[in-house]
Amino acid sequence: MTTAAIESLNITTEDEILPLTTAPVGSPTSLDGIESIGDYLALFGADLIRRLDEEYVPLHHPGRDEPLDILDHLKRPLFSAQAHVVTALFKGYQKNRNQLLVGMMGTGKTAMSVAMFFALISQQLSDWLNGVGRVIYMVPNHLIKKTKREVGILLDKRVFEVTFLEDYVDVIKLRDSRKMESKPKKIEVYIIARDTAKLGYIYEPAATWVDRTYNKRYIRHGEEVTTSRTAFQGWKCPCCGGQLMKLEEGSIVPLEKSDFFNKHGKPARRNDNLICSNKVRLYKNSDPEKDDYRVCGAPLWQAKNKDRRSFSGEQRPPGGVAPRKVSPADLLKRYFKNKFDLAIGDECHELTGGSAQAHAFHVLMQCSKHALAMTGTLMNGYASNLFELFYRMFPNRLKENGFKWGDVGRWVDLYGVREKVTKIRKSDKLNSSSNGKPRVSIKEMPAAAPQLFTDMLSDVACFIQMSDMFEVLPELTEGPMFVPLAHDRKMIACETSIMRRPGTKRRPSKGMRLVAPSWYLERNLASVEDRLRDAVMAELECGQSVLMGSLLSTLLSYPDVPFNFQGVYHPDTGEEIVSPDYRLSDRVIYPKEVELIKFVRERVKAGRKVGVYATFTGKLGTLQRLQMLLEERGFKTAVLESDIEGPEREEWISQREKEGCQVLLTNPILVSTGLDLLGFPSLFFYQTGYRLSIVRQASRRHWRIGQKNLCETVYCGYKDTMQELAINLMAAKMSAALALEGQFSQEGLAALTEGSGGSLATELAKRFVGNDIAGVESAESIWGKMSIDASKLAVVAAEPPAEQEEDDVLDISNDHDASAQLESSSPIQTFYAESLQAAILAWAKVAIPVDLYARVEQQLSYVEQNVLKGYAGLTAVSVSLLGDYDLVWDKASSPSDDESLRRWVYNLTVKPAVERTKPSATGGNSLELLVEGKTVKVKTKKVYNVTEGQYAFNF
C-alpha cells in the first residue's frame, strides 16, 4: 500500500498501522497479520465503507429515497424491494440508454419490467392516465404466455394491448397495417419468442467458383499423353466480376475453395468472405493511375434457393416453389427503427455469445429508445462470456476504453485470467527440431477481475437478491446428501402388484425388490473407474486425451443407471475401453434409489410434494426408472418430457397438480428459466451434472414470490465417487459466481482473482485422473459459509432417529430448540464407551438438538477426526489399551445460544482439512509442466500475467 493510499484513509504510520475503528475480536490488528482479503476488510472495512458512502452517492438510496408515486397506480402493488429497484432503473435511464437487471431467480423480474415500462412511459406526460407507448419483449419460447399474464396482473386491461409476433408474416402484417406510423392509443406490448426472432433463411454463396483448367492430349512415342494447364482458378464477384481476394499476414491473396466451406463441405460465412473488397474504377480520368476508385462492397451471400442449386453448386431440376422465410429481427430492423420506447430481453445470460439469438436482441435494441436486459445468472464463470453482450449494450463505453469488436483477447487480459502452459519432454536424445519441441497451449481460466464490476456494472446494473425479499418469503434450506455405495441387504415391499411378463417365471402378487449387496455396485464401479483411468493416463503420456468426455459422462451416470450401461469405446478408433459386461441387474434396487424413496415418503407423509431432477435422461432412462420405483410404492408421479412444447409446459404442470401428482420428475434444463414450481416445495437433485447455470436456475424454481411453505433443495450423490466431487466443485463455483452478482464472500473474491483451474467438466476429469479428490473442499463446509445456512436442516417427523425404520435422510420442518439438552449442575460431563464413535453418539443424544443427530450420525467419521484433532469444548481421553474412551464435554467452552450451537455442531461434522502430499519425482522421459509468466520459470503452481492497470496481491 502506498503512502498516499494510507494518508487517504487517515491512518497513522508508526510501528504498525492502526485503523480508526476498533477491529472485531480475533481479527488482525496490523498489516503483518493480514493473510487474506477478508482480514484486510476486517481491519479497514469500516473506514472504506465510510469513505465510499461519502464520495460515491447512488442515484437511488432505498434508506433515504422514496419509490415512484406512479407505482401506486398498479393493480397489484409491488413489494418494497421491487419498487426501489424499479425506481433506481427509472433514474438510471436519465443517464444511460441501456441497463441491466440482475435478480436472483424468483425475485419477480418480469413484474419489475412491466412496472418499469409503465413508469417510463407514463412519467413522460403530465397525466399518467394518458401515458402511451410501445414495448417489445424478447423472451424464451416457453415464457410468452407467462409474460402476457404478468402484464395483465399489474396493468388495467383498458390501458394496454398485447400482440404476439409468431413469425415473419406477423411482422409484415404489422408493417402493412401502418399502425407503427401513427401515435399509439394505448401501451402496446409486443412479445416475440427468442427462437422465433432469429430464424431466417439459409445462406448460399452468391460468388461463383471459376475453374479454367484445360487438358491437352498428344501422342509421344506411340503412347497417348494427357497434360493439364490451369489458366484461372478462384472465386468471381457477382457484381464487378473481379477475383475475390483476402488479406493474410500482411499480403493480399486469392480466396480458395475452402474459404467458403467448412470441413464438412457446408457453406460457412466468415469475416473475410462476406462482401467484395475489390476496387472498381470510376473512369473519371483516362489515366488509370490518376483515376478514382471505389470499393465494390457487393454481398457475396444470398438466400438459398433449393430449386436452383445445391450447396456444392451443382444444378438441380426444378421441383416446386422455393421456401420463403426471413428473420423477423431483420424485418424489424428494416421497417421499425426507433419505433419502440423500450426493448426488454429476458434471460440475457443465454445471449452473451455471438449466436443468432444475441444478434436478434441487438437488433431489437437498435429499434428502441431504451433497452433492459434481465437475468438471474449474469456470469458463467468466464470474463469473455460478457464481452459481446456489453459491447452490444454499451458500445461507446468500450470504445472509449480502446476496445474494438472482436477484442476478446484484450478483454480477457484486462478483466480475466489466461494461462499459458508449456509441456516439454526432458531427454538428451531429443532436440528442439524433433518431437522434443515444447508444446504450448493458452486457454482462458474461469475467473473475473473485481474491477469488471466497478468499470462496467456499477452504474448500469441493479441487483436484487432473495434475501431482500425475506419480508414475504419463507425460509430456504439447501445442502448435499452423500449416500454410501454399500447398503444393508434386505427386501423392500411394493404396495402395487407387478404383472407377470411373458416368458418369465410366475411372481408373487405383491412385488418385492432386493437391495443390492454392499459389494455389488462398489466393486463394479471401481473396475470401470480403473479401466477408464488407465486408458486416459496412457493417452496423456502421448499427448492430449480424447477420452475425457467419455470418462466424465460415464462416471457420473454409471452409479445411477448401471443397468443401461452400453460400454465405453474410443471415439476415434472404436476400441473397446470398458466392456458392456459391466451392465448390472435392473431387478435389484440401489442405495441412492432407496434414499430417494425414503425422502419422498417422508415428504408426502407431511403433505408436501416433491420435484426430482435427473440430468442423464433420454436413452439412459433415468426418469422412467425412478417413476417405476415410486409408482411401485403407491406414489402418483408425472414425467415432464422434452416433447412438451415450451409454451405448454406451465399449463401441463398445473394440470398434473390438479390431477393429484405427488412427485414431478424432469430434466432441470426444461424448467431452468421462468417456470414456477410453487406446488413442489421440496426439490431433490438425483443428478446434478456439471452445468453451473442450469443447477443454479433449477434450484430456485420453488423459492419464489407466492410460496407459503418452507423450501428445501437437496443435492444427492454417491459418496467417494465422481458425483461427490462434482457437487463439491459446484458449490465452490457457485460461491465465485455469486460474487459478481453482489453476494461477496472471502472465498468468492479469491475465486474471482485467482481462477479455479479450468471449466467444471475439465476440472472434474483432471482431478479424478490425478486422484486428487481429497484436495477439494467439501460442499457442506462451503454451503455453511454462504448466505443460506445448511446447518438448519431439520426433520419432518419429530421421532428420534433410533426409532425410525430406515436410515435418516436430509429432512426439513420447523426448527427445534436445544432445550432437550441434559441439565446438570456441573458444566463438565463425561461420556464413557468402548469406542470413541460410541461415546460421541452417546454425547450427541443428550447434548445437541434432535434434528442434528442424523447429521452427526452420517458424518460420524468426520466428527471423530475433529475431536481427535482438537475441538473447543470436546476432549477425547483414552482410558485403556483396549480402546475405551472418555469423551469430556465442557459446556462453558461450547456456545450457549441456539444459533451458535447449531453452527458449532455443524462445523464439528465437516470434513477436516487434509494436507496434500507432493508427488514424488519420477525418472525417465517424464513430462514436466512449465508455466510461463513474464519470464520462464519452473513452477508447481500457476503464474498469471499481470497486465498494465491490474494489481497483484500476494497475502
Short mmCIF file of C-alpha atoms in Angstrom, two decimals, residues 276-660:
data_model
loop_
_atom_site.label_atom_id
_atom_site.label_comp_id
_atom_site.label_asym_id
_atom_site.label_seq_id
_atom_site.Cartn_x
_atom_site.Cartn_y
_atom_site.Cartn_z
CA CYS A 276 -16.34 -7.96 -52.11
CA SER A 277 -13.31 -5.80 -51.27
CA ASN A 278 -12.20 -5.18 -54.87
CA LYS A 279 -11.64 -1.63 -56.09
CA VAL A 280 -13.79 -0.59 -59.05
CA ARG A 281 -12.55 2.14 -61.41
CA LEU A 282 -14.89 5.13 -61.92
CA TYR A 283 -13.38 6.21 -65.30
CA LYS A 284 -13.26 9.91 -64.47
CA ASN A 285 -9.75 10.16 -65.90
CA SER A 286 -8.19 8.41 -68.85
CA ASP A 287 -5.04 7.70 -66.84
CA PRO A 288 -5.69 4.70 -64.57
CA GLU A 289 -3.17 5.91 -62.02
CA LYS A 290 -4.97 9.27 -61.67
CA ASP A 291 -8.49 7.92 -61.82
CA ASP A 292 -10.75 7.46 -58.75
CA TYR A 293 -11.78 4.08 -57.37
CA ARG A 294 -14.48 2.80 -55.04
CA VAL A 295 -14.84 -0.40 -53.05
CA CYS A 296 -17.25 -2.78 -54.72
CA GLY A 297 -18.91 -3.90 -51.45
CA ALA A 298 -21.23 -6.39 -53.17
CA PRO A 299 -22.67 -9.04 -50.82
CA LEU A 300 -21.19 -12.46 -51.52
CA TRP A 301 -24.06 -14.42 -49.93
CA GLN A 302 -27.72 -14.78 -50.81
CA ALA A 303 -30.79 -16.69 -49.70
CA LYS A 304 -30.51 -20.32 -50.69
CA ASN A 305 -32.99 -21.47 -53.33
CA LYS A 306 -33.18 -25.23 -53.10
CA ASP A 307 -34.62 -25.46 -56.63
CA ARG A 308 -31.75 -23.66 -58.31
CA ARG A 309 -28.61 -25.33 -56.99
CA SER A 310 -27.28 -27.26 -54.04
CA PHE A 311 -24.54 -26.47 -51.58
CA SER A 312 -21.96 -27.95 -53.94
CA GLY A 313 -23.04 -25.66 -56.77
CA GLU A 314 -24.44 -28.43 -58.98
CA GLN A 315 -27.68 -27.72 -60.85
CA ARG A 316 -30.88 -29.33 -59.57
CA PRO A 317 -34.03 -29.94 -61.59
CA PRO A 318 -36.98 -27.74 -60.55
CA GLY A 319 -39.18 -29.48 -58.01
CA GLY A 320 -41.59 -26.88 -56.73
CA VAL A 321 -41.74 -23.45 -55.17
CA ALA A 322 -38.71 -22.44 -53.14
CA PRO A 323 -39.35 -21.70 -49.42
CA ARG A 324 -39.82 -18.06 -48.48
CA LYS A 325 -38.55 -17.21 -45.00
CA VAL A 326 -36.75 -14.28 -43.44
CA SER A 327 -35.65 -13.44 -39.92
CA PRO A 328 -38.27 -11.33 -38.05
CA ALA A 329 -35.41 -9.42 -36.41
CA ASP A 330 -34.12 -8.36 -39.83
CA LEU A 331 -37.59 -7.11 -40.81
CA LEU A 332 -37.91 -5.17 -37.56
CA LYS A 333 -34.54 -3.57 -38.28
CA ARG A 334 -35.63 -2.64 -41.79
CA TYR A 335 -39.06 -1.16 -41.05
CA PHE A 336 -39.33 -0.24 -37.36
CA LYS A 337 -36.14 1.51 -36.33
CA ASN A 338 -36.68 3.75 -33.27
CA LYS A 339 -40.39 2.84 -33.23
CA PHE A 340 -40.31 1.26 -29.75
CA ASP A 341 -39.83 3.05 -26.45
CA LEU A 342 -38.30 0.08 -24.63
CA ALA A 343 -36.85 -3.29 -25.64
CA ILE A 344 -36.71 -5.93 -22.89
CA GLY A 345 -34.68 -9.13 -23.18
CA ASP A 346 -35.28 -11.86 -20.60
CA GLU A 347 -32.67 -14.47 -19.59
CA CYS A 348 -29.90 -12.49 -21.28
CA HIS A 349 -27.23 -14.81 -19.82
CA GLU A 350 -28.08 -17.04 -22.79
CA LEU A 351 -27.44 -14.11 -25.19
CA THR A 352 -23.84 -13.47 -24.18
CA GLY A 353 -22.12 -15.19 -27.10
CA GLY A 354 -22.07 -14.50 -30.81
CA SER A 355 -25.19 -16.55 -31.55
CA ALA A 356 -28.06 -15.59 -33.82
CA GLN A 357 -30.27 -15.01 -30.76
CA ALA A 358 -27.76 -12.49 -29.38
CA HIS A 359 -27.75 -10.73 -32.75
CA ALA A 360 -31.56 -10.61 -32.74
CA PHE A 361 -31.60 -8.92 -29.34
CA HIS A 362 -29.04 -6.41 -30.59
CA VAL A 363 -31.38 -5.60 -33.49
CA LEU A 364 -34.28 -5.02 -31.08
CA MET A 365 -32.10 -2.67 -29.02
CA GLN A 366 -31.37 -0.65 -32.17
CA CYS A 367 -35.13 -0.42 -32.83
CA SER A 368 -35.82 1.07 -29.37
CA LYS A 369 -35.00 4.23 -27.46
CA HIS A 370 -34.07 2.27 -24.32
CA ALA A 371 -33.23 -1.36 -23.57
CA LEU A 372 -33.36 -3.52 -20.46
CA ALA A 373 -31.56 -6.88 -20.20
CA MET A 374 -32.68 -9.20 -17.38
CA THR A 375 -31.02 -12.29 -15.99
CA GLY A 376 -30.73 -14.34 -12.83
CA THR A 377 -27.23 -15.67 -13.55
CA LEU A 378 -25.20 -13.00 -15.30
CA MET A 379 -21.86 -14.79 -15.47
CA ASN A 380 -20.98 -18.39 -16.29
CA GLY A 381 -17.51 -18.04 -14.78
CA TYR A 382 -15.56 -16.68 -17.78
CA ALA A 383 -14.86 -13.00 -18.41
CA SER A 384 -15.07 -13.47 -22.20
CA ASN A 385 -18.69 -14.54 -21.79
CA LEU A 386 -19.70 -10.93 -21.11
CA PHE A 387 -17.73 -9.12 -23.81
CA GLU A 388 -20.19 -9.27 -26.71
CA LEU A 389 -23.22 -8.55 -24.51
CA PHE A 390 -21.53 -5.47 -23.03
CA TYR A 391 -20.30 -4.33 -26.45
CA ARG A 392 -23.82 -4.52 -27.85
CA MET A 393 -25.35 -2.72 -24.87
CA PHE A 394 -22.61 -0.17 -24.10
CA PRO A 395 -20.57 0.29 -27.30
CA ASN A 396 -19.46 3.86 -26.54
CA ARG A 397 -18.07 2.87 -23.16
CA LEU A 398 -15.99 0.07 -24.58
CA LYS A 399 -14.78 2.21 -27.49
CA GLU A 400 -13.64 4.89 -25.05
CA ASN A 401 -11.61 2.23 -23.26
CA GLY A 402 -9.94 1.26 -26.54
CA PHE A 403 -11.91 -1.91 -27.32
CA LYS A 404 -12.93 -2.88 -30.83
CA TRP A 405 -15.39 -5.54 -31.89
CA GLY A 406 -13.57 -8.83 -31.62
CA ASP A 407 -11.02 -7.71 -28.99
CA VAL A 408 -11.97 -10.60 -26.73
CA GLY A 409 -8.34 -11.41 -26.02
CA ARG A 410 -7.60 -7.91 -24.78
CA TRP A 411 -10.77 -8.01 -22.68
CA VAL A 412 -9.64 -11.26 -21.06
CA ASP A 413 -6.18 -9.84 -20.40
CA LEU A 414 -7.73 -6.90 -18.54
CA TYR A 415 -10.73 -8.46 -16.79
CA GLY A 416 -9.97 -12.18 -16.79
CA VAL A 417 -7.17 -14.70 -16.50
CA ARG A 418 -5.38 -16.62 -19.23
CA GLU A 419 -2.95 -19.43 -18.58
CA LYS A 420 -0.03 -20.34 -20.80
CA VAL A 421 1.21 -23.90 -20.32
CA THR A 422 4.31 -25.32 -21.98
CA LYS A 423 4.92 -29.07 -21.90
CA ILE A 424 8.46 -30.31 -22.60
CA ARG A 425 9.96 -33.77 -22.63
CA LYS A 426 13.28 -33.95 -20.82
CA SER A 427 15.72 -36.11 -22.76
CA ASP A 428 19.25 -35.67 -24.02
CA LYS A 429 18.47 -37.64 -27.18
CA LEU A 430 15.84 -35.16 -28.40
CA ASN A 431 16.43 -31.65 -29.66
CA SER A 432 14.20 -28.69 -30.47
CA SER A 433 13.77 -29.73 -34.11
CA SER A 434 12.38 -33.20 -33.27
CA ASN A 435 9.42 -34.30 -31.17
CA GLY A 436 11.15 -32.87 -28.11
CA LYS A 437 9.93 -29.42 -29.13
CA PRO A 438 7.87 -27.80 -26.35
CA ARG A 439 4.10 -27.83 -26.81
CA VAL A 440 2.45 -24.53 -25.85
CA SER A 441 -1.24 -24.06 -25.08
CA ILE A 442 -3.01 -20.90 -23.98
CA LYS A 443 -6.50 -21.01 -22.52
CA GLU A 444 -8.82 -18.80 -20.53
CA MET A 445 -9.45 -19.62 -16.89
CA PRO A 446 -12.91 -19.29 -15.25
CA ALA A 447 -12.31 -16.06 -13.37
CA ALA A 448 -13.11 -12.36 -13.50
CA ALA A 449 -11.28 -9.42 -12.00
CA PRO A 450 -13.19 -7.35 -9.40
CA GLN A 451 -12.64 -4.20 -11.49
CA LEU A 452 -15.06 -5.66 -14.05
CA PHE A 453 -17.80 -4.84 -11.57
CA THR A 454 -16.59 -1.29 -10.95
CA ASP A 455 -15.76 -0.46 -14.57
CA MET A 456 -18.77 -2.00 -16.33
CA LEU A 457 -21.58 -2.81 -13.92
CA SER A 458 -21.63 -0.38 -11.01
CA ASP A 459 -23.64 2.40 -12.70
CA VAL A 460 -25.72 0.46 -15.26
CA ALA A 461 -26.92 -2.55 -13.28
CA CYS A 462 -29.42 -3.09 -10.47
CA PHE A 463 -29.04 -6.16 -8.27
CA ILE A 464 -31.73 -7.77 -6.16
CA GLN A 465 -31.37 -10.96 -4.13
CA MET A 466 -33.88 -13.22 -2.48
CA SER A 467 -32.52 -12.05 0.86
CA ASP A 468 -34.07 -8.64 0.02
CA MET A 469 -37.47 -10.37 -0.28
CA PHE A 470 -37.40 -12.12 3.10
CA GLU A 471 -40.31 -9.97 4.20
CA VAL A 472 -42.57 -12.15 2.05
CA LEU A 473 -40.68 -15.40 1.56
CA PRO A 474 -40.37 -18.50 3.76
CA GLU A 475 -37.05 -19.95 4.81
CA LEU A 476 -34.97 -21.96 2.34
CA THR A 477 -32.55 -24.70 3.35
CA GLU A 478 -30.23 -26.46 0.95
CA GLY A 479 -27.35 -28.85 1.23
CA PRO A 480 -25.78 -32.05 -0.08
CA MET A 481 -26.71 -35.64 0.74
CA PHE A 482 -23.95 -38.16 0.13
CA VAL A 483 -25.06 -41.81 0.01
CA PRO A 484 -22.53 -44.63 0.61
CA LEU A 485 -22.20 -47.17 -2.17
CA ALA A 486 -22.61 -50.02 0.34
CA HIS A 487 -26.04 -50.64 1.81
CA ASP A 488 -27.81 -53.17 4.01
CA ARG A 489 -29.04 -56.19 2.07
CA LYS A 490 -32.78 -56.53 2.61
CA MET A 491 -36.10 -56.91 0.84
CA ILE A 492 -38.30 -53.87 0.19
CA ALA A 493 -42.00 -54.38 -0.42
CA CYS A 494 -44.01 -52.73 -3.18
CA GLU A 495 -47.53 -51.52 -2.48
CA THR A 496 -48.65 -52.18 -6.04
CA SER A 497 -48.62 -55.54 -7.77
CA ILE A 498 -46.17 -56.33 -10.54
CA MET A 499 -47.77 -58.04 -13.54
CA ARG A 500 -46.25 -61.22 -14.86
CA ARG A 501 -44.20 -60.71 -18.02
CA PRO A 502 -44.47 -63.16 -20.95
CA GLY A 503 -41.80 -65.80 -20.92
CA THR A 504 -40.83 -65.26 -17.27
CA LYS A 505 -41.50 -67.21 -14.12
CA ARG A 506 -44.57 -66.56 -12.02
CA ARG A 507 -44.04 -63.79 -9.48
CA PRO A 508 -45.96 -63.07 -6.29
CA SER A 509 -48.81 -60.57 -6.49
CA LYS A 510 -47.13 -58.29 -4.00
CA GLY A 511 -43.84 -57.22 -5.54
CA MET A 512 -40.57 -57.40 -3.62
CA ARG A 513 -37.23 -55.91 -4.57
CA LEU A 514 -33.88 -56.90 -3.14
CA VAL A 515 -31.48 -54.12 -2.18
CA ALA A 516 -28.17 -54.58 -3.99
CA PRO A 517 -25.48 -56.24 -1.84
CA SER A 518 -22.87 -53.93 -0.34
CA TRP A 519 -20.14 -55.12 -2.74
CA TYR A 520 -22.25 -55.21 -5.90
CA LEU A 521 -22.16 -51.61 -7.14
CA GLU A 522 -18.96 -50.63 -5.36
CA ARG A 523 -16.83 -53.39 -6.89
CA ASN A 524 -18.09 -52.92 -10.45
CA LEU A 525 -17.78 -49.13 -10.30
CA ALA A 526 -14.20 -49.47 -9.07
CA SER A 527 -13.37 -51.69 -12.05
CA VAL A 528 -14.92 -49.22 -14.50
CA GLU A 529 -13.03 -46.33 -12.88
CA ASP A 530 -9.69 -48.18 -13.06
CA ARG A 531 -10.12 -49.08 -16.72
CA LEU A 532 -11.05 -45.51 -17.69
CA ARG A 533 -8.23 -44.00 -15.62
CA ASP A 534 -5.66 -46.33 -17.18
CA ALA A 535 -6.88 -45.53 -20.70
CA VAL A 536 -6.77 -41.76 -20.11
CA MET A 537 -3.33 -41.93 -18.47
CA ALA A 538 -1.98 -43.93 -21.41
CA GLU A 539 -3.20 -41.27 -23.84
CA LEU A 540 -1.90 -38.39 -21.72
CA GLU A 541 1.59 -39.86 -21.84
CA CYS A 542 1.50 -39.48 -25.63
CA GLY A 543 -0.19 -36.09 -25.68
CA GLN A 544 -3.80 -34.99 -25.30
CA SER A 545 -6.57 -37.42 -24.41
CA VAL A 546 -9.91 -37.53 -26.23
CA LEU A 547 -11.46 -39.78 -23.59
CA MET A 548 -12.05 -37.03 -21.01
CA GLY A 549 -15.66 -36.55 -22.09
CA SER A 550 -16.39 -40.29 -22.01
CA LEU A 551 -14.76 -40.58 -18.60
CA LEU A 552 -16.81 -37.73 -17.18
CA SER A 553 -20.22 -38.79 -18.50
CA THR A 554 -19.66 -42.46 -17.67
CA LEU A 555 -18.54 -41.97 -14.07
CA LEU A 556 -21.35 -39.51 -13.36
CA SER A 557 -24.10 -41.69 -14.85
CA TYR A 558 -22.94 -45.29 -14.26
CA PRO A 559 -23.68 -45.41 -10.48
CA ASP A 560 -27.28 -44.30 -11.14
CA VAL A 561 -28.16 -46.39 -14.19
CA PRO A 562 -25.70 -49.32 -14.31
CA PHE A 563 -28.49 -51.47 -15.76
CA ASN A 564 -28.47 -49.41 -19.00
CA PHE A 565 -24.68 -49.39 -19.43
CA GLN A 566 -23.64 -49.98 -23.06
CA GLY A 567 -19.86 -49.94 -22.62
CA VAL A 568 -17.26 -47.29 -23.46
CA TYR A 569 -15.50 -47.19 -26.82
CA HIS A 570 -12.75 -44.95 -28.15
CA PRO A 571 -14.35 -42.16 -30.23
CA ASP A 572 -11.65 -42.31 -32.95
CA THR A 573 -10.58 -45.95 -33.21
CA GLY A 574 -13.69 -47.69 -31.87
CA GLU A 575 -11.56 -49.74 -29.50
CA GLU A 576 -13.39 -51.14 -26.50
CA ILE A 577 -12.31 -49.37 -23.31
CA VAL A 578 -14.89 -50.77 -20.89
CA SER A 579 -16.85 -53.88 -21.73
CA PRO A 580 -20.68 -53.86 -21.74
CA ASP A 581 -20.41 -56.85 -19.41
CA TYR A 582 -20.32 -54.38 -16.53
CA ARG A 583 -24.02 -53.83 -17.05
CA LEU A 584 -25.75 -54.68 -13.77
CA SER A 585 -29.20 -56.05 -12.99
CA ASP A 586 -32.29 -53.86 -13.05
CA ARG A 587 -34.21 -56.24 -10.75
CA VAL A 588 -32.46 -55.02 -7.61
CA ILE A 589 -32.77 -51.59 -6.03
CA TYR A 590 -29.69 -49.45 -5.42
CA PRO A 591 -28.73 -47.36 -2.33
CA LYS A 592 -29.42 -43.96 -3.91
CA GLU A 593 -32.83 -45.12 -5.05
CA VAL A 594 -33.60 -46.27 -1.50
CA GLU A 595 -32.70 -42.82 -0.14
CA LEU A 596 -34.91 -41.13 -2.75
CA ILE A 597 -37.85 -43.36 -1.82
CA LYS A 598 -37.39 -42.57 1.88
CA PHE A 599 -37.10 -38.87 1.10
CA VAL A 600 -40.32 -38.87 -0.94
CA ARG A 601 -42.16 -40.99 1.65
CA GLU A 602 -41.38 -38.58 4.49
CA ARG A 603 -42.37 -35.52 2.45
CA VAL A 604 -45.61 -36.97 1.16
CA LYS A 605 -46.47 -38.12 4.69
CA ALA A 606 -46.02 -34.47 5.80
CA GLY A 607 -48.32 -33.26 2.99
CA ARG A 608 -45.56 -31.93 0.73
CA LYS A 609 -44.94 -32.55 -2.97
CA VAL A 610 -41.50 -33.34 -4.36
CA GLY A 611 -39.74 -32.35 -7.56
CA VAL A 612 -36.99 -34.73 -8.70
CA TYR A 613 -34.28 -33.64 -11.16
CA ALA A 614 -32.21 -36.03 -13.26
CA THR A 615 -29.63 -34.92 -15.81
CA PHE A 616 -28.78 -38.12 -17.68
CA THR A 617 -32.14 -38.80 -19.30
CA GLY A 618 -33.13 -39.87 -22.80
CA LYS A 619 -31.51 -43.18 -23.79
CA LEU A 620 -30.32 -43.86 -20.23
CA GLY A 621 -33.93 -43.78 -19.00
CA THR A 622 -33.23 -42.42 -15.52
CA LEU A 623 -36.63 -40.71 -15.17
CA GLN A 624 -38.55 -43.79 -16.30
CA ARG A 625 -36.67 -45.97 -13.80
CA LEU A 626 -37.42 -43.59 -10.91
CA GLN A 627 -41.05 -43.30 -11.97
CA MET A 628 -41.43 -47.09 -11.91
CA LEU A 629 -39.87 -47.41 -8.43
CA LEU A 630 -42.03 -44.63 -6.99
CA GLU A 631 -45.24 -45.91 -8.53
CA GLU A 632 -44.50 -49.37 -7.14
CA ARG A 633 -44.76 -47.77 -3.72
CA GLY A 634 -48.06 -46.05 -4.40
CA PHE A 635 -46.88 -42.51 -5.25
CA LYS A 636 -48.60 -40.67 -8.07
CA THR A 637 -45.93 -39.35 -10.43
CA ALA A 638 -45.62 -37.38 -13.64
CA VAL A 639 -42.65 -37.05 -16.01
CA LEU A 640 -42.11 -33.78 -17.87
CA GLU A 641 -40.51 -34.78 -21.18
CA SER A 642 -38.80 -32.62 -23.77
CA ASP A 643 -41.57 -33.29 -26.30
CA ILE A 644 -43.84 -30.96 -24.30
CA GLU A 645 -43.51 -27.66 -26.14
CA GLY A 646 -42.09 -24.76 -24.17
CA PRO A 647 -45.23 -22.56 -24.12
CA GLU A 648 -47.31 -25.53 -22.92
CA ARG A 649 -45.10 -26.64 -20.01
CA GLU A 650 -46.53 -24.28 -17.41
CA GLU A 651 -50.08 -25.33 -18.21
CA TRP A 652 -49.03 -29.01 -18.32
CA ILE A 653 -47.53 -28.82 -14.81
CA SER A 654 -50.63 -27.06 -13.49
CA GLN A 655 -52.87 -29.78 -14.95
CA ARG A 656 -50.79 -32.56 -13.35
CA GLU A 657 -51.08 -30.82 -9.98
CA LYS A 658 -54.87 -30.72 -10.33
CA GLU A 659 -54.82 -34.45 -11.02
CA GLY A 660 -53.10 -35.06 -7.69
#
